[in-house]
Short mmCIF file of C-alpha atoms (C1' of nucleotides) in Angstrom, two decimals:
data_model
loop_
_atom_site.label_atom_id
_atom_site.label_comp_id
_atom_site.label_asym_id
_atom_site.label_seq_id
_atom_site.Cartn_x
_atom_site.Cartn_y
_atom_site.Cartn_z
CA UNK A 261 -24.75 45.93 -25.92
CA UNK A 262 -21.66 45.76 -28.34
CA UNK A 263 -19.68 42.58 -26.74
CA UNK A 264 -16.18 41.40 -27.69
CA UNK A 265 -16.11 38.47 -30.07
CA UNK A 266 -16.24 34.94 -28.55
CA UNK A 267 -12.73 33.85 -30.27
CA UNK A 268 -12.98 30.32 -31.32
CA UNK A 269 -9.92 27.79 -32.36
CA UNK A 270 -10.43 25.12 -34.81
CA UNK A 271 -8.82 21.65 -34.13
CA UNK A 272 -9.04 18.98 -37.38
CA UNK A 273 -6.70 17.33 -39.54
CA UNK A 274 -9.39 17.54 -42.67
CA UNK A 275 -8.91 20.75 -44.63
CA UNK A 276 -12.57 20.55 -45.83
CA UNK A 277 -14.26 20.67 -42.30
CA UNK A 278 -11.71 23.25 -40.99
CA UNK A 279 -12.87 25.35 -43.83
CA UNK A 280 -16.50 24.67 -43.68
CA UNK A 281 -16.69 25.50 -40.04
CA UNK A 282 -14.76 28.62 -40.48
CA UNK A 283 -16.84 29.82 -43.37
CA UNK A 284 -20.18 29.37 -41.01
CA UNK A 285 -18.89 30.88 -37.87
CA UNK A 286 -17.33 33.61 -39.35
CA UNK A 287 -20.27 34.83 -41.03
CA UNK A 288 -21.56 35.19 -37.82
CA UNK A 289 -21.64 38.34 -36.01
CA UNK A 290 -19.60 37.77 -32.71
CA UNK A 291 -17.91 35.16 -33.37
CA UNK A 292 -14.62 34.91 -34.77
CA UNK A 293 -11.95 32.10 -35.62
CA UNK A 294 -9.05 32.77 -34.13
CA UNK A 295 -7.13 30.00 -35.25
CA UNK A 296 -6.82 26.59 -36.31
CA UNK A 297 -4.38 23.08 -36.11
CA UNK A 298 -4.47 20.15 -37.33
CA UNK A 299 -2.81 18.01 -34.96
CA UNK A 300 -3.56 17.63 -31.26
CA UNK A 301 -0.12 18.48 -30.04
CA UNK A 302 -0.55 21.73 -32.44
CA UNK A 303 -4.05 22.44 -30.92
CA UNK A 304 -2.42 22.45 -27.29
CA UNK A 305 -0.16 25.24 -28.41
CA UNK A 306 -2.13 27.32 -30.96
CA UNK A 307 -5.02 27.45 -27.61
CA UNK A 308 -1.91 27.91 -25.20
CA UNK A 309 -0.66 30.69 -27.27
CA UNK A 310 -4.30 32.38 -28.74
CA UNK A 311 -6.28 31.63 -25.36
CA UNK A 312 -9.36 31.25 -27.12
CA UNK A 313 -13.08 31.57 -25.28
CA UNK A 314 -13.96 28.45 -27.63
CA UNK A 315 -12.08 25.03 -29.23
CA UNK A 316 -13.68 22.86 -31.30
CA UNK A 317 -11.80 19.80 -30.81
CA UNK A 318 -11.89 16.76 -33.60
CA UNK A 319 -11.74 13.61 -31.92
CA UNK A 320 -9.85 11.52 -34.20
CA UNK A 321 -6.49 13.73 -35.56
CA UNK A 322 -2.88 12.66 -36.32
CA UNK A 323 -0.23 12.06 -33.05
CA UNK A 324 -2.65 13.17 -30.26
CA UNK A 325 -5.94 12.50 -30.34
CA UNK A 326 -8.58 15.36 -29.45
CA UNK A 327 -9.44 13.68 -25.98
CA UNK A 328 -6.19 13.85 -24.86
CA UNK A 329 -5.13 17.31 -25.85
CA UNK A 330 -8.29 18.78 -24.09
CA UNK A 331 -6.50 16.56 -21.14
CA UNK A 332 -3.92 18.51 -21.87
CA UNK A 333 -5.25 22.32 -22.45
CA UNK A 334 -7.32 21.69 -19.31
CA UNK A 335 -4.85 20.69 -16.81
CA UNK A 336 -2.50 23.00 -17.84
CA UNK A 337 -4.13 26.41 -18.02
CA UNK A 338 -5.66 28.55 -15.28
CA UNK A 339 -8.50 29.56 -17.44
CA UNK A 340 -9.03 26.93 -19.89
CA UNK A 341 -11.12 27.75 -22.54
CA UNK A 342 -14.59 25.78 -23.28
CA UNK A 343 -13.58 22.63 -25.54
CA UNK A 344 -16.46 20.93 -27.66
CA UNK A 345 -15.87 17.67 -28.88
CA UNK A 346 -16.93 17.70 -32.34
CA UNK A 347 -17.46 13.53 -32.97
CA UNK A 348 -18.91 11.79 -36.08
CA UNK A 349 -20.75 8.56 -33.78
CA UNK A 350 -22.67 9.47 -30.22
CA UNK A 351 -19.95 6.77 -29.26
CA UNK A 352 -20.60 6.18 -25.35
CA UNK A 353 -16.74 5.55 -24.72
CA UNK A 354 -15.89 9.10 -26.47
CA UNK A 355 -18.53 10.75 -24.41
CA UNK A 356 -17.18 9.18 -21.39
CA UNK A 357 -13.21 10.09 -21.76
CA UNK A 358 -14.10 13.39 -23.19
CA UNK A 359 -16.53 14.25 -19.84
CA UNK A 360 -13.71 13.47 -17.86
CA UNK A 361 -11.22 15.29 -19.94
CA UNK A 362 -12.82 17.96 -19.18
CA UNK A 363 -14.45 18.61 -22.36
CA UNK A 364 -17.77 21.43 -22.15
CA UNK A 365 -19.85 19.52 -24.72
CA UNK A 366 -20.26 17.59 -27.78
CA UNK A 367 -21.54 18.15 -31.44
CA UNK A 368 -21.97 15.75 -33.79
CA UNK A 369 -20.29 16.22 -37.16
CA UNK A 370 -23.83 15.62 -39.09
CA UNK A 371 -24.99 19.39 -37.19
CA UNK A 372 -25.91 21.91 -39.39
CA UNK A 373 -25.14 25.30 -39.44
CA UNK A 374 -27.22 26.71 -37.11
CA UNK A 375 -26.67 24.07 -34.00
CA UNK A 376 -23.39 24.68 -34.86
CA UNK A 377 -23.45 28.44 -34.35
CA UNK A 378 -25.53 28.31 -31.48
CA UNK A 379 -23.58 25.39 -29.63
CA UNK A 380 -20.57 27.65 -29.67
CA UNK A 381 -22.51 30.46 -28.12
CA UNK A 382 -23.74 28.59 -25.85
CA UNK A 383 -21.01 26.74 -24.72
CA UNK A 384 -19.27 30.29 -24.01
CA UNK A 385 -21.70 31.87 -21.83
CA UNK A 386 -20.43 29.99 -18.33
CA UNK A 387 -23.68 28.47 -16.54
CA UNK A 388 -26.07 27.76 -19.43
CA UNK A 389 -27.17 24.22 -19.95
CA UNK A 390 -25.30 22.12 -18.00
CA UNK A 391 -22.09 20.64 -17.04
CA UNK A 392 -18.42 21.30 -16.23
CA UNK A 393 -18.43 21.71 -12.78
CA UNK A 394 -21.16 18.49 -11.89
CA UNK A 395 -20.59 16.31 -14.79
CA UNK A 396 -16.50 16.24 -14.13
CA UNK A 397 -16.64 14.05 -11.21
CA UNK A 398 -19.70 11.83 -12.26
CA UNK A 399 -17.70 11.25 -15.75
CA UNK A 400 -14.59 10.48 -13.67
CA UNK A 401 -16.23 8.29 -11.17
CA UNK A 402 -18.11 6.26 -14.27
CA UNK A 403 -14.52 6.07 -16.18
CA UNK A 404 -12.96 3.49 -13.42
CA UNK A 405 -15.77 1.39 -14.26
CA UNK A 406 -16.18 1.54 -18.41
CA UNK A 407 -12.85 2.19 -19.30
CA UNK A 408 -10.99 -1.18 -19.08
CA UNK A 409 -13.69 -3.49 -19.66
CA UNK A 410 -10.40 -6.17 -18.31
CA UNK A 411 -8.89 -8.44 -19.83
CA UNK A 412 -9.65 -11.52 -17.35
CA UNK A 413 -13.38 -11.18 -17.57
CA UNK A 414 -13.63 -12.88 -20.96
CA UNK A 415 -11.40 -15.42 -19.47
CA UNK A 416 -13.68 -16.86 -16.72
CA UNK A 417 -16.77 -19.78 -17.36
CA UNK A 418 -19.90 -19.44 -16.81
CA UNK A 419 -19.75 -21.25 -13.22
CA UNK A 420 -16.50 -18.81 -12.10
CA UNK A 421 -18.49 -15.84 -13.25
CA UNK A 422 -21.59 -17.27 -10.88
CA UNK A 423 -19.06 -18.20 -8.13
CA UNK A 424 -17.61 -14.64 -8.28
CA UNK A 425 -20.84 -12.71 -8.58
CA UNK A 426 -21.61 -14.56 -4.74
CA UNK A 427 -18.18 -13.68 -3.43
CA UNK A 428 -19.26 -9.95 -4.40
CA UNK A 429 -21.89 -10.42 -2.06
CA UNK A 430 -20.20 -11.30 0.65
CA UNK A 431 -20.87 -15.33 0.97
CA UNK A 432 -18.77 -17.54 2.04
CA UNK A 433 -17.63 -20.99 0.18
CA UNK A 434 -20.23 -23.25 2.36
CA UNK A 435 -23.02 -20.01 1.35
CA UNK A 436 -22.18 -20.28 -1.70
CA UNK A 437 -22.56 -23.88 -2.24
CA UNK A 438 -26.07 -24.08 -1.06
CA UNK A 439 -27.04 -21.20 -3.28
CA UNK A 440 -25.69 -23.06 -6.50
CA UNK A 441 -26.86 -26.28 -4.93
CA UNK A 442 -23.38 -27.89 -5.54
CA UNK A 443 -20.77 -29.68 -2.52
CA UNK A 444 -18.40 -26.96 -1.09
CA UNK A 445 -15.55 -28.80 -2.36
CA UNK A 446 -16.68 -27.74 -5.98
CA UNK A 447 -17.25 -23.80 -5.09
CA UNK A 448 -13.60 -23.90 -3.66
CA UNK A 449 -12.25 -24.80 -6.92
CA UNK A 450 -14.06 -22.41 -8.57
CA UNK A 451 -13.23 -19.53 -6.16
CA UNK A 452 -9.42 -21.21 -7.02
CA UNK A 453 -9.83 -20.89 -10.66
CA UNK A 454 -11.35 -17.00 -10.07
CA UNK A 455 -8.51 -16.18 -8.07
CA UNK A 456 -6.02 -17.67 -10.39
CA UNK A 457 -7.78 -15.81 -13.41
CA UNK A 458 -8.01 -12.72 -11.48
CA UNK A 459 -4.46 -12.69 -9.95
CA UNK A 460 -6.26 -11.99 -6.77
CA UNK A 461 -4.37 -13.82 -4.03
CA UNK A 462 -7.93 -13.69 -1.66
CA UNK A 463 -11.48 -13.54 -1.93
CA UNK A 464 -10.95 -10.09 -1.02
CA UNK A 465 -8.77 -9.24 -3.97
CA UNK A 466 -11.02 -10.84 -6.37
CA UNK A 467 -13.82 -9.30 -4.96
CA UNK A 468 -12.09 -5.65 -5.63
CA UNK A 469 -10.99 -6.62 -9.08
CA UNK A 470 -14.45 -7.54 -9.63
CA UNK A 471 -15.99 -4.18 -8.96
CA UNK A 472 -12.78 -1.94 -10.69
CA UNK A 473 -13.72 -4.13 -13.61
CA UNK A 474 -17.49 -2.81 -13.56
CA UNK A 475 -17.87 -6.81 -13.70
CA UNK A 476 -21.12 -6.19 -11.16
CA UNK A 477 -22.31 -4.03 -13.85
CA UNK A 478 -25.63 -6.16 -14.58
CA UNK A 479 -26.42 -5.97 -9.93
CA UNK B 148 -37.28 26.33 -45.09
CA UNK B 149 -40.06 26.96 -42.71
CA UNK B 150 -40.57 24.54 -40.08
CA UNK B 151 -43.37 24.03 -37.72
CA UNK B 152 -42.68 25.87 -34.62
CA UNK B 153 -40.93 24.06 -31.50
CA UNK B 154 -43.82 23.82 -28.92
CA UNK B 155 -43.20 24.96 -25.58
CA UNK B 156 -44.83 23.67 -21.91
CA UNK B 157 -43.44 25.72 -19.13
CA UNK B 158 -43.85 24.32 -15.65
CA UNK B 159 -43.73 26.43 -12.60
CA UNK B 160 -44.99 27.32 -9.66
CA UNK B 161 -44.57 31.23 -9.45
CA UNK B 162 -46.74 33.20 -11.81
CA UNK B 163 -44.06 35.56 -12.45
CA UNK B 164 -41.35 33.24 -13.73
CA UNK B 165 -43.95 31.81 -16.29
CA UNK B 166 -45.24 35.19 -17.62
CA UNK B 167 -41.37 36.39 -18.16
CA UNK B 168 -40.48 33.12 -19.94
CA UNK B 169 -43.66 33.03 -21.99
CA UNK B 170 -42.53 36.83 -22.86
CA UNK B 171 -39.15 35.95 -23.80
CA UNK B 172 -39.73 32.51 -25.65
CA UNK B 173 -43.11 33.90 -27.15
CA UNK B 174 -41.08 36.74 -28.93
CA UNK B 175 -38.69 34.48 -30.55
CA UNK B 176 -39.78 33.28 -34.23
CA UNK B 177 -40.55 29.39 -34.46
CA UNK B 178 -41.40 29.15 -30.47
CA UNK B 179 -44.54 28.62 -29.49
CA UNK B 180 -45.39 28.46 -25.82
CA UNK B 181 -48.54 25.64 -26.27
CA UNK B 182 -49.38 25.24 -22.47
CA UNK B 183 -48.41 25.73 -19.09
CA UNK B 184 -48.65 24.06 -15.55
CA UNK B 185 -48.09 25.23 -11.45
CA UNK B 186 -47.26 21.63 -10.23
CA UNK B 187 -45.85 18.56 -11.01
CA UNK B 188 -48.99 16.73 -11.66
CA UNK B 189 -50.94 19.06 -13.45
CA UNK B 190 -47.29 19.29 -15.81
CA UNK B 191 -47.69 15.89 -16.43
CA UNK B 192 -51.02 15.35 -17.61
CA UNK B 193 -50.17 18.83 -19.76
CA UNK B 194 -47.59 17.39 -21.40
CA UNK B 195 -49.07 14.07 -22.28
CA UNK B 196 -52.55 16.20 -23.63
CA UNK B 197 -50.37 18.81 -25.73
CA UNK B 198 -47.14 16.78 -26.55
CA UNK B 199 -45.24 19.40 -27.00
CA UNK B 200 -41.05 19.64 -27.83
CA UNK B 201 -39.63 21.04 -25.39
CA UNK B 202 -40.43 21.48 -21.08
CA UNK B 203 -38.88 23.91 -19.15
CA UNK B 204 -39.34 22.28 -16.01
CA UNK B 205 -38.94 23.95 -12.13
CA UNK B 206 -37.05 21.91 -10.04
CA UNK B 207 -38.96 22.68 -6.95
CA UNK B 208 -42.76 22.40 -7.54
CA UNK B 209 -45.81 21.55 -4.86
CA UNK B 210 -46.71 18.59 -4.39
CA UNK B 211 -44.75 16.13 -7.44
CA UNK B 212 -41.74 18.05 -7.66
CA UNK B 213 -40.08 18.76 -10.88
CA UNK B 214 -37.89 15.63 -10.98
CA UNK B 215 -40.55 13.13 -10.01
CA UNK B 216 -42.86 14.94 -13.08
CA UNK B 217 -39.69 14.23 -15.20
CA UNK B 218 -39.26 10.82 -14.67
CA UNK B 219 -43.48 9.72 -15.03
CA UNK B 220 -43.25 11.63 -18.16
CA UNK B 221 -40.27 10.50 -19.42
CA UNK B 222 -41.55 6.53 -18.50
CA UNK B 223 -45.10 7.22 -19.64
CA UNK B 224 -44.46 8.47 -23.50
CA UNK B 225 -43.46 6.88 -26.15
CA UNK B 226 -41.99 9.71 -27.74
CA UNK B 227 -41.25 12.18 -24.43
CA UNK B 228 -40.35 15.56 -25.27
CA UNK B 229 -36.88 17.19 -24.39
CA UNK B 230 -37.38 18.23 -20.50
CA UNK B 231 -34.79 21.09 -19.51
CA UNK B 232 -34.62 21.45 -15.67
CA UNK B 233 -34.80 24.81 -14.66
CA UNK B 234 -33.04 24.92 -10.89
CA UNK B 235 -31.59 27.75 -8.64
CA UNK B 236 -28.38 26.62 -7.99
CA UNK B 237 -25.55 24.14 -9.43
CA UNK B 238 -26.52 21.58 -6.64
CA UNK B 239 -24.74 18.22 -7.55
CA UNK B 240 -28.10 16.37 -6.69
CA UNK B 241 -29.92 17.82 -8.16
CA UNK B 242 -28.30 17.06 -11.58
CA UNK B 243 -27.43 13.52 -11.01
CA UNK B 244 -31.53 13.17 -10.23
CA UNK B 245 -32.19 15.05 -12.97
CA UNK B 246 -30.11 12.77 -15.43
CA UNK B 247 -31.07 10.06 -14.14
CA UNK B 248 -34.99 10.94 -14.33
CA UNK B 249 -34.26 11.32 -18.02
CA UNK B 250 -33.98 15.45 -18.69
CA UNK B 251 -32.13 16.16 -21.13
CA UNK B 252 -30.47 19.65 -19.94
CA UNK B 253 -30.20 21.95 -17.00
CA UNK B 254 -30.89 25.55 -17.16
CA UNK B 255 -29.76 28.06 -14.45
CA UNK B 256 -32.36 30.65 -13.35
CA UNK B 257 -30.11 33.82 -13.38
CA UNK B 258 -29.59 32.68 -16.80
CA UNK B 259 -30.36 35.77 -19.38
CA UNK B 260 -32.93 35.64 -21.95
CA UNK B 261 -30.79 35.14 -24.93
CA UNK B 262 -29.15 31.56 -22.95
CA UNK B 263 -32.93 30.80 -22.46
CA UNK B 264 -34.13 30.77 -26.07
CA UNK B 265 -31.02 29.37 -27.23
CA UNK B 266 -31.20 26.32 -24.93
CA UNK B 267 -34.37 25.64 -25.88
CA UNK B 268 -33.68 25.46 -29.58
CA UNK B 269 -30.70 23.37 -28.98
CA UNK B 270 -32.31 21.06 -26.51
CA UNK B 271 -35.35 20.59 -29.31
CA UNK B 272 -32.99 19.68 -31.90
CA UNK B 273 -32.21 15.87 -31.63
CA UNK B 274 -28.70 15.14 -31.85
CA UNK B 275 -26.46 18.32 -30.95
CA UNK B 276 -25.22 18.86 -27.42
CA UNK B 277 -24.91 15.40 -25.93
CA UNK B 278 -26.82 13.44 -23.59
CA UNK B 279 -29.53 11.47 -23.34
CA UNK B 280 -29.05 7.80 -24.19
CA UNK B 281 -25.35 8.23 -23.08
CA UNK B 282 -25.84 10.04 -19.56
CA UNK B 283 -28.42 8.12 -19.13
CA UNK B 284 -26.28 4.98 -17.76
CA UNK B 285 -23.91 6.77 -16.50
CA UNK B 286 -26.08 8.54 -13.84
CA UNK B 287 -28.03 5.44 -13.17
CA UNK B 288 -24.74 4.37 -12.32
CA UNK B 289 -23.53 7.29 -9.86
CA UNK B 290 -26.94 7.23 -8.32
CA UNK B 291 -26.16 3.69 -6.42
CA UNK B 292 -22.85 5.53 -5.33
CA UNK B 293 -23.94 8.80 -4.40
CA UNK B 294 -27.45 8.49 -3.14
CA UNK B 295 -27.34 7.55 0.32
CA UNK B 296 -24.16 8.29 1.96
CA UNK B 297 -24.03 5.45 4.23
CA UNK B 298 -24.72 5.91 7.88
CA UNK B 299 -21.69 4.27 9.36
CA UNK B 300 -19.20 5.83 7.57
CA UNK B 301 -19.17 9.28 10.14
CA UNK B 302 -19.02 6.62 13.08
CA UNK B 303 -15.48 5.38 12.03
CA UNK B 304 -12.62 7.04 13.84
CA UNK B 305 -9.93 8.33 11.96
CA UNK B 306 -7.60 5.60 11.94
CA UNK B 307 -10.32 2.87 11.00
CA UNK B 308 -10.57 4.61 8.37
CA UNK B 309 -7.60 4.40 7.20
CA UNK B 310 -7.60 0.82 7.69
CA UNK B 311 -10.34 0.14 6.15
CA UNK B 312 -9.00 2.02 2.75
CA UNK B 313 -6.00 -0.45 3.14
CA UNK B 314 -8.37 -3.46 3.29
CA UNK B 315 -10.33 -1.74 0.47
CA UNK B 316 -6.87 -2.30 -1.76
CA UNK B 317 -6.72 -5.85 -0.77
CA UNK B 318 -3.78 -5.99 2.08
CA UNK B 319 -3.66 -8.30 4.77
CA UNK B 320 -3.33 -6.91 8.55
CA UNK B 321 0.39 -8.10 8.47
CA UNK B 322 0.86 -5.39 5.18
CA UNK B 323 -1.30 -2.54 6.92
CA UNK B 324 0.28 -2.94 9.85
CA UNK B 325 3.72 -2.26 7.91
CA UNK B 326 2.51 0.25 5.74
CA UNK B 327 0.90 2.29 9.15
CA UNK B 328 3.82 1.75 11.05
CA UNK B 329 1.95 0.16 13.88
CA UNK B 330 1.68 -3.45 15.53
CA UNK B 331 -0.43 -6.28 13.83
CA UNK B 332 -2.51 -6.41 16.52
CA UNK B 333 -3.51 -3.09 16.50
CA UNK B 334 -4.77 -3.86 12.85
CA UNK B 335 -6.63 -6.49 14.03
CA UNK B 336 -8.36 -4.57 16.74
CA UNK B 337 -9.37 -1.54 14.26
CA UNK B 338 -9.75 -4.26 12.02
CA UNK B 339 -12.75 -5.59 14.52
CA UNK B 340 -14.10 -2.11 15.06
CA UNK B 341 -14.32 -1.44 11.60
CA UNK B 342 -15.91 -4.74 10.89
CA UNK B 343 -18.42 -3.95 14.35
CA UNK B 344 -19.44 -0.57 12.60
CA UNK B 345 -19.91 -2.06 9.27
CA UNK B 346 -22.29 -4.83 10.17
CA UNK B 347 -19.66 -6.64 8.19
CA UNK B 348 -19.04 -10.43 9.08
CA UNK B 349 -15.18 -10.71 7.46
CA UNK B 350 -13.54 -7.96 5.55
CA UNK B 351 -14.72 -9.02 2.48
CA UNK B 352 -18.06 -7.64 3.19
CA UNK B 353 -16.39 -4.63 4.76
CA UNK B 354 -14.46 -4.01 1.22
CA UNK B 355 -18.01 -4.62 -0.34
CA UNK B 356 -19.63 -1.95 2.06
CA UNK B 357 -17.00 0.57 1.61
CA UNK B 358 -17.82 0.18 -2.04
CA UNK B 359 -21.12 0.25 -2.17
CA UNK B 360 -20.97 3.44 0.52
CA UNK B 361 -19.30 5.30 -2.21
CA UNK B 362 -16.49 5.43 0.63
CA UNK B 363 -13.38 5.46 -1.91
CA UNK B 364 -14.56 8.38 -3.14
CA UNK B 365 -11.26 10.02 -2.83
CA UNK B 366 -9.28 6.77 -5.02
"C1'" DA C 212 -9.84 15.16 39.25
"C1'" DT C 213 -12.53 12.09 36.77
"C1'" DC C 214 -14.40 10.00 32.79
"C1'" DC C 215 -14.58 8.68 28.10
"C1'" DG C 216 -12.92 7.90 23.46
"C1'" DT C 217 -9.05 6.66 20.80
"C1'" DC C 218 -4.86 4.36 19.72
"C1'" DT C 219 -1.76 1.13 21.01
"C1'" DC C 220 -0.72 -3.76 22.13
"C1'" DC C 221 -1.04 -8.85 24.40
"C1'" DG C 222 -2.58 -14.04 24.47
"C1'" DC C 223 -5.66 -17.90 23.21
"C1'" DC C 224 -8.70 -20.33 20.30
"C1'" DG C 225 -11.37 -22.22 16.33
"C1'" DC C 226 -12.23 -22.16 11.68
"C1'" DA C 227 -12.86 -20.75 7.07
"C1'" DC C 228 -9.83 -20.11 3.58
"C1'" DG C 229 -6.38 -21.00 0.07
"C1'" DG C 230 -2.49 -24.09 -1.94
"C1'" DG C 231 -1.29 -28.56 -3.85
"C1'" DG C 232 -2.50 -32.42 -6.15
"C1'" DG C 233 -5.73 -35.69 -8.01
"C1'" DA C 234 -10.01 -37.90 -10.28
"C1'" DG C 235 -14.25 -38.99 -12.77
"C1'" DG C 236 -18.16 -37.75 -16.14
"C1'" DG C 237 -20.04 -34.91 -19.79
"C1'" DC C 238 -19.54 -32.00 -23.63
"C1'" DT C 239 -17.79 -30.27 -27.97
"C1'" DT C 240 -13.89 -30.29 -31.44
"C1'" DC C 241 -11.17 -32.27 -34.68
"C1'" DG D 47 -11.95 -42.10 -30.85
"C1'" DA D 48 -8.73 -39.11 -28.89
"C1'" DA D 49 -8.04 -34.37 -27.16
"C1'" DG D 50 -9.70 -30.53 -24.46
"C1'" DC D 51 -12.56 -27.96 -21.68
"C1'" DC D 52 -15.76 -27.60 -18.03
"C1'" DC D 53 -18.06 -29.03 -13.93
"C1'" DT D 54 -18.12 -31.87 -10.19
"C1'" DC D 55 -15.85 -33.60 -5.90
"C1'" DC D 56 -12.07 -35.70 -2.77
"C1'" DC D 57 -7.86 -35.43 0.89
"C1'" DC D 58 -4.18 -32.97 3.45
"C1'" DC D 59 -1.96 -29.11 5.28
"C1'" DG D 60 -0.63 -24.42 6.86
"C1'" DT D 61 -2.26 -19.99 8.16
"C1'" DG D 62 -4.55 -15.62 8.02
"C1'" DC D 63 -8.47 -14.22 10.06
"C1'" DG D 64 -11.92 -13.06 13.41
"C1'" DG D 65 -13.97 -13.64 18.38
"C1'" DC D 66 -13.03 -13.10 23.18
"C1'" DG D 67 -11.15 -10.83 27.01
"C1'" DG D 68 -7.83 -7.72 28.82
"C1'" DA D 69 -4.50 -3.63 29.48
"C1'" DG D 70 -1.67 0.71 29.43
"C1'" DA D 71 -1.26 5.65 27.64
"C1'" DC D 72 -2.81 9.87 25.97
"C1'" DG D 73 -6.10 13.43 25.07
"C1'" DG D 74 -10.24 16.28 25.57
"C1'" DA D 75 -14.52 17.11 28.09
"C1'" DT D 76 -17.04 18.16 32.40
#
DNA sequence: ATCCGTCTCCGCCGCACGGGGGAGGGCTTC
DNA sequence: GAAGCCCTCCCCCGTGCGGCGGAGACGGAT
């Protein structure tokens, strides 16, 4: 029943949380800290080097951010290790670029001990409660949509953004001036002023830029 | 530091899979296994009588299946317990159904006992591995995408389909017609076919089907 | 040997669309 | 009360688009 240690690596810049996780998972039986770094680019090499079962990855650190070091650990490595992002908000953009990442799972900073200890031995057993695998391309189909949040949104009235909304459904100008009840003359400068805003150069274009931007979020 | 035990509702069809998960969770200190069900229906009226922490729902179930029970339990309660879906294999929709139904973690069957009683302390605990409120949105989101897999897409040949991912980035015929090496009116014709298989009246409403079909899937 | 689907291309026609430029009324801002 | 922004609407013009009907070439299926 004796099993080798699940060898974790510690990622964050503070001192005082590297040390506070490392006291409580080391006082565990079967697990064991490996190693830590305090930078991103550091954590890419200590994991590259170590080839830990675990990483506990701090979101915010000096140079390269914890997101885009687990980028880089999992695109780089045939066997990537599980990587938990440890984050101190349930911030929905984190949650989003970490999913796609390729980040296992997340743990909030305000965990105690013993979620701790038991996320990490979770996390290393390979089909327990949920994710890799499924999550990777729902995270990575939801990112094209969140991520931007564009620029030229903000940038459009109230009538464009009604005007636009139609041409997302497939109307044309004269359809769309009955539906706001206005001449077509008026829709056709608005679908002007969209375009313009959009740097669409057709309906078409605007149309696309309107769904890349998640701007049909709300139906 | 004793706390009241995390109460348990199993829901399953097969006899066998309850009595070794009542064994396994029973023997734990600070489970409790408060009730159990054999379909979907009967789990949901359980669950509202006992309120207990934590479900261990089975996906497939007679009658209301496991992710139908989910969802009118999740929109009934004020305060809905933690559901983990309990499932056979890593199917993709499965999970998405799941999410969006409102569990808040997945739990293979070959899984060992240990994984077991560890998921279900995790999944009881409020804030530790992910989820809820933030996958929430984001698999309401892939469900418009993924969910019916639009009829017309296996009628298009190969080559409409390739025009119709050109139209899909916003190029006239002129610019497909370049970029596929082939005559503009050859565009236009798979232009028309595409457009004929769509139910689409211009391309816009081609680019919007092709969207909504989830049919740039692959970029 | 025949048929059918696919890919390739042609002409003609009408129209919705988009570009350019302008104009008046209503609203807030300063 | 002048300046700006937004919404409303007008004309003219060129053209990309889509509908219609047709045709030749290649391949696989029967």
């Amino acid at each position: 029943m004796t099993q080798p240690p699940i060898r974790i690596v510690l990622a964050d810049d503070e001192r005082m949380v590297r040390t506070a996780l490392r006291a409580i998972l080391s006082a565990e039986p079967g697990l064991e800290v490996a190693g830590e770094a305090t930078t991103g680019a550091e954590a890419v090499s200590v994991v590259r080097e170590l080839r830990p079962d675990v990483v506990l990855m701090d979101v915010r650190m000096p140079e390269v951010d914890g997101i885009r070091a687990t980028e880089q650990i999992v695109g780089s490595m045939a066997q990537p290790p599980r990587i938990v992002v440890v984050t101190t908000f349930e911030n929905d953009a984190y949650v989003y670029d970490a999913l796609r990442a390729g980040a296992s799972g997340f743990l909030l900073k305000r965990s105690d001990a013993d979620a701790l200890v038991q996320a990490v031995r979770l996390v290393a057993r390979t089909d327990t409660l949920l994710f890799p695998s499924a999550l990777r391309s729902l995270a990575a189909q939801h990112a094209r949509s969140a991520a931007p949040a564009a620029p030229w949104v903000s940038r459009l009235t109230g009538r464009e953004r009604d005007v636009l909304r139609h041409m997302a459904d497939g109307l044309t100008n004269a359809e769309i001036a009955r539906r706001l009840d206005v001449g077509p003359a008026t829709v056709k400068s608005h679908v002007a002023a969209v375009l313009a805003k959009t740097g669409a150069r057709d309906r078409t274009q605007a149309v696309i830029a309107a769904y890349e931007a998640g701007f049909l979020s709300g139906r």
